[in-house]
Amino acid sequence: MGYKFEQYMCADKPGGSPDPSGEVNTNVAFCSVLRSRLGNHPLLFSGEVDCTDPQAPSTQPPTCYVELKTSKEMHSPAQWRSFYRHKLLKWWAQSFLPGVPNVVAGFRNPEGFICSLKTFPTMEMFEHVRNDRDGWNPSVCMNFCAAFLSFAQSTVIEDDPRLVHLFSWEPGSPVTVSVHRDAPYAFLPMWYVEAMTQDLLSPPKTPSPKD
């Protein structure tokens, strides 16, 4: 449903009309590659971007990026409270680090039809749970992420594409790690490893006088 919702919401160019008649192709995506920092950790990562807002205050990414989501309709304060505690946390975590400023949500009925739209500014999501003692806190989330990155950095000390460190975590328990070699956990194909290794070993090209 989420992918079809994107078809109804997005056009190929600003001012155009969406074309929801085509089949959903989940293999097509636009990803933005970003550099950032969390504590002492420099970050290089990519995030999928659903669309841009041509009426955003700036056309420079990621200020113009928009994340599209769907969720079931809520009909009671308890349902909204659960939505703010759990689903909105996931939306915030996905959008905060890449700098996506807004999440547009379509709320669907049991038949799957979108009945309403609501925009959630990423930087204002925490306000929905600020006074909820069972809610989440952005600082706690970022501190946990920074602590995990430090743990991963001190644990993964061998550069071997056949070696996979599998991290696991359950709420209330510490992060655990197990080490595996080759299949079934290794996921980098050999052609990629060989190509990247060759590229790293090759001397840098010197520009010609014409360049």
Short mmCIF file of C-alpha atoms in Angstrom, two decimals:
data_model
loop_
_atom_site.label_atom_id
_atom_site.label_comp_id
_atom_site.label_asym_id
_atom_site.label_seq_id
_atom_site.Cartn_x
_atom_site.Cartn_y
_atom_site.Cartn_z
CA MET A 1 0.00 0.00 0.00
CA GLY A 2 2.84 2.37 0.79
CA TYR A 3 4.41 2.09 -2.66
CA LYS A 4 1.04 2.65 -4.35
CA PHE A 5 0.47 5.69 -2.15
CA GLU A 6 3.75 7.12 -3.46
CA GLN A 7 2.49 6.70 -7.03
CA TYR A 8 -0.64 8.71 -6.21
CA MET A 9 1.38 11.43 -4.49
CA CYS A 10 4.30 11.93 -6.87
CA ALA A 11 4.70 13.36 -10.37
CA ASP A 12 7.70 13.10 -12.66
CA LYS A 13 8.26 16.86 -12.64
CA PRO A 14 7.05 19.94 -10.70
CA GLY A 15 3.57 20.98 -11.79
CA GLY A 16 2.89 17.59 -13.36
CA SER A 17 0.16 15.11 -12.49
CA PRO A 18 0.75 11.77 -10.79
CA ASP A 19 0.26 8.64 -12.87
CA PRO A 20 -0.88 5.83 -10.58
CA SER A 21 -1.88 3.55 -13.46
CA GLY A 22 1.45 1.74 -13.73
CA GLU A 23 2.53 -1.32 -11.82
CA VAL A 24 4.45 -0.80 -8.60
CA ASN A 25 8.18 -1.45 -9.06
CA THR A 26 9.83 -1.73 -5.66
CA ASN A 27 13.30 -1.94 -7.25
CA VAL A 28 13.25 1.69 -8.41
CA ALA A 29 14.47 4.19 -5.83
CA PHE A 30 16.32 7.49 -5.48
CA CYS A 31 18.97 7.53 -2.78
CA SER A 32 20.79 10.52 -1.37
CA VAL A 33 24.35 10.01 -0.12
CA LEU A 34 25.22 12.15 2.89
CA ARG A 35 28.14 12.93 5.13
CA SER A 36 27.41 13.75 8.74
CA ARG A 37 28.79 13.32 12.25
CA LEU A 38 27.43 11.82 15.44
CA GLY A 39 29.64 12.56 18.43
CA ASN A 40 33.15 11.43 17.50
CA HIS A 41 31.93 9.34 14.58
CA PRO A 42 32.03 10.67 11.01
CA LEU A 43 29.18 9.13 9.03
CA LEU A 44 28.81 8.33 5.35
CA PHE A 45 25.47 6.77 4.49
CA SER A 46 22.69 6.74 1.93
CA GLY A 47 18.99 7.18 2.50
CA GLU A 48 16.10 6.56 0.15
CA VAL A 49 14.17 9.71 -0.73
CA ASP A 50 10.54 9.48 -1.82
CA CYS A 51 10.09 12.92 -3.39
CA THR A 52 10.85 16.61 -3.20
CA ASP A 53 8.56 19.55 -2.44
CA PRO A 54 8.76 22.19 -5.20
CA GLN A 55 7.26 24.73 -2.76
CA ALA A 56 9.82 24.14 -0.02
CA PRO A 57 11.65 27.24 1.33
CA SER A 58 14.81 25.99 -0.41
CA THR A 59 15.33 23.70 -3.38
CA GLN A 60 18.65 22.54 -1.96
CA PRO A 61 18.67 18.99 -0.63
CA PRO A 62 17.82 17.80 1.91
CA THR A 63 15.66 20.85 2.77
CA CYS A 64 13.25 20.00 -0.05
CA TYR A 65 13.02 16.25 0.67
CA VAL A 66 9.74 14.65 1.74
CA GLU A 67 9.15 11.19 3.19
CA LEU A 68 5.81 9.51 2.41
CA LYS A 69 4.19 7.06 4.82
CA THR A 70 0.89 5.27 5.32
CA SER A 71 -0.77 4.16 8.52
CA LYS A 72 -4.15 2.92 9.59
CA GLU A 73 -6.76 5.42 10.74
CA MET A 74 -6.91 6.22 14.44
CA HIS A 75 -10.26 6.61 16.19
CA SER A 76 -9.37 6.97 19.87
CA PRO A 77 -6.84 8.79 22.07
CA ALA A 78 -5.30 5.44 23.02
CA GLN A 79 -4.64 4.64 19.35
CA TRP A 80 -3.03 8.04 18.77
CA ARG A 81 -0.93 7.61 21.92
CA SER A 82 0.35 4.25 20.68
CA PHE A 83 1.04 5.76 17.24
CA TYR A 84 3.10 8.60 18.75
CA ARG A 85 5.06 6.23 21.00
CA HIS A 86 5.98 3.61 18.43
CA LYS A 87 5.43 4.42 14.77
CA LEU A 88 6.33 8.09 15.01
CA LEU A 89 9.62 7.10 16.66
CA LYS A 90 10.51 4.99 13.61
CA TRP A 91 9.57 7.82 11.26
CA TRP A 92 11.68 10.27 13.24
CA ALA A 93 14.69 7.93 13.32
CA GLN A 94 14.50 7.42 9.56
CA SER A 95 14.18 11.13 8.75
CA PHE A 96 16.32 12.88 11.38
CA LEU A 97 19.86 11.84 10.40
CA PRO A 98 19.34 12.31 6.63
CA GLY A 99 17.82 15.73 7.37
CA VAL A 100 14.41 15.09 5.79
CA PRO A 101 12.29 17.94 7.20
CA ASN A 102 8.77 16.59 6.66
CA VAL A 103 6.89 13.31 6.65
CA VAL A 104 3.52 13.27 4.87
CA ALA A 105 1.29 10.49 6.16
CA GLY A 106 -1.76 9.03 4.49
CA PHE A 107 -4.19 7.41 6.89
CA ARG A 108 -6.06 4.46 5.40
CA ASN A 109 -9.29 2.71 6.30
CA PRO A 110 -9.62 -1.09 6.64
CA GLU A 111 -10.27 -1.36 2.88
CA GLY A 112 -6.95 0.34 2.12
CA PHE A 113 -8.34 3.68 0.91
CA ILE A 114 -6.57 6.85 2.06
CA CYS A 115 -9.06 8.97 3.98
CA SER A 116 -6.86 11.82 5.25
CA LEU A 117 -3.40 13.34 4.99
CA LYS A 118 -1.28 14.86 7.72
CA THR A 119 2.19 16.42 7.63
CA PHE A 120 4.56 15.72 10.51
CA PRO A 121 7.60 18.05 10.64
CA THR A 122 10.52 15.90 11.75
CA MET A 123 11.81 18.40 14.30
CA GLU A 124 8.36 18.63 15.94
CA MET A 125 7.63 14.90 16.30
CA PHE A 126 9.05 14.74 19.82
CA GLU A 127 6.46 17.27 20.99
CA HIS A 128 3.78 14.58 20.71
CA VAL A 129 5.46 12.50 23.44
CA ARG A 130 7.33 15.15 25.43
CA ASN A 131 4.92 14.84 28.37
CA ASP A 132 4.41 11.08 28.01
CA ARG A 133 6.43 9.22 30.64
CA ASP A 134 6.41 6.13 28.39
CA GLY A 135 7.41 8.10 25.29
CA TRP A 136 10.76 8.30 23.54
CA ASN A 137 13.46 10.94 23.71
CA PRO A 138 15.67 12.04 20.78
CA SER A 139 18.74 12.49 23.01
CA VAL A 140 18.43 8.96 24.38
CA CYS A 141 18.12 7.60 20.85
CA MET A 142 21.18 9.46 19.57
CA ASN A 143 23.23 8.55 22.64
CA PHE A 144 22.37 4.89 22.12
CA CYS A 145 23.37 5.13 18.46
CA ALA A 146 26.68 6.81 19.32
CA ALA A 147 27.41 4.18 21.98
CA PHE A 148 26.65 1.40 19.51
CA LEU A 149 28.97 2.91 16.91
CA SER A 150 31.75 3.07 19.51
CA PHE A 151 31.12 -0.57 20.41
CA ALA A 152 31.14 -1.60 16.74
CA GLN A 153 34.34 0.37 16.11
CA SER A 154 36.14 -1.37 18.96
CA THR A 155 34.78 -4.79 17.96
CA VAL A 156 35.29 -4.86 14.19
CA ILE A 157 39.08 -4.61 13.89
CA GLU A 158 39.77 -7.01 11.01
CA ASP A 159 39.22 -5.88 7.42
CA ASP A 160 38.05 -9.07 5.72
CA PRO A 161 35.11 -9.14 3.25
CA ARG A 162 34.45 -12.78 4.17
CA LEU A 163 34.07 -11.93 7.85
CA VAL A 164 30.65 -10.82 9.08
CA HIS A 165 29.92 -9.43 12.54
CA LEU A 166 26.28 -10.00 13.43
CA PHE A 167 24.98 -7.55 16.06
CA SER A 168 21.80 -8.26 18.01
CA TRP A 169 19.87 -6.30 20.60
CA GLU A 170 16.74 -6.80 22.66
CA PRO A 171 15.26 -4.01 24.82
CA GLY A 172 16.59 -4.24 28.34
CA SER A 173 19.60 -6.31 27.32
CA PRO A 174 23.10 -5.34 26.12
CA VAL A 175 24.12 -5.50 22.49
CA THR A 176 25.62 -8.87 21.59
CA VAL A 177 27.84 -9.78 18.66
CA SER A 178 28.72 -13.04 16.93
CA VAL A 179 31.36 -13.52 14.22
CA HIS A 180 30.73 -15.55 11.06
CA ARG A 181 32.91 -16.37 8.09
CA ASP A 182 31.69 -16.93 4.52
CA ALA A 183 28.18 -18.24 3.76
CA PRO A 184 25.42 -17.78 4.64
CA TYR A 185 26.13 -14.36 6.16
CA ALA A 186 28.69 -12.98 3.71
CA PHE A 187 26.86 -10.74 1.24
CA LEU A 188 29.53 -9.00 -0.86
CA PRO A 189 29.96 -10.78 -4.23
CA MET A 190 33.52 -11.61 -5.21
CA TRP A 191 33.38 -9.52 -8.39
CA TYR A 192 32.67 -6.47 -6.23
CA VAL A 193 35.43 -7.25 -3.73
CA GLU A 194 37.96 -7.81 -6.52
CA ALA A 195 36.94 -4.64 -8.36
CA MET A 196 37.15 -2.50 -5.23
CA THR A 197 40.47 -4.04 -4.18
CA GLN A 198 41.94 -3.42 -7.62
CA ASP A 199 40.69 0.16 -7.57
CA LEU A 200 42.31 0.79 -4.17
CA LEU A 201 45.62 -0.73 -5.25
CA SER A 202 45.79 1.17 -8.53
CA PRO A 203 47.94 4.32 -8.44
CA PRO A 204 46.03 7.58 -8.88
CA LYS A 205 45.82 8.86 -12.41
CA THR A 206 47.95 11.92 -13.14
CA PRO A 207 46.24 14.58 -15.26
CA SER A 208 47.62 15.14 -18.73
CA PRO A 209 48.96 18.60 -19.69
CA LYS A 210 45.77 19.21 -21.65
CA ASP A 211 43.69 18.73 -18.51
#
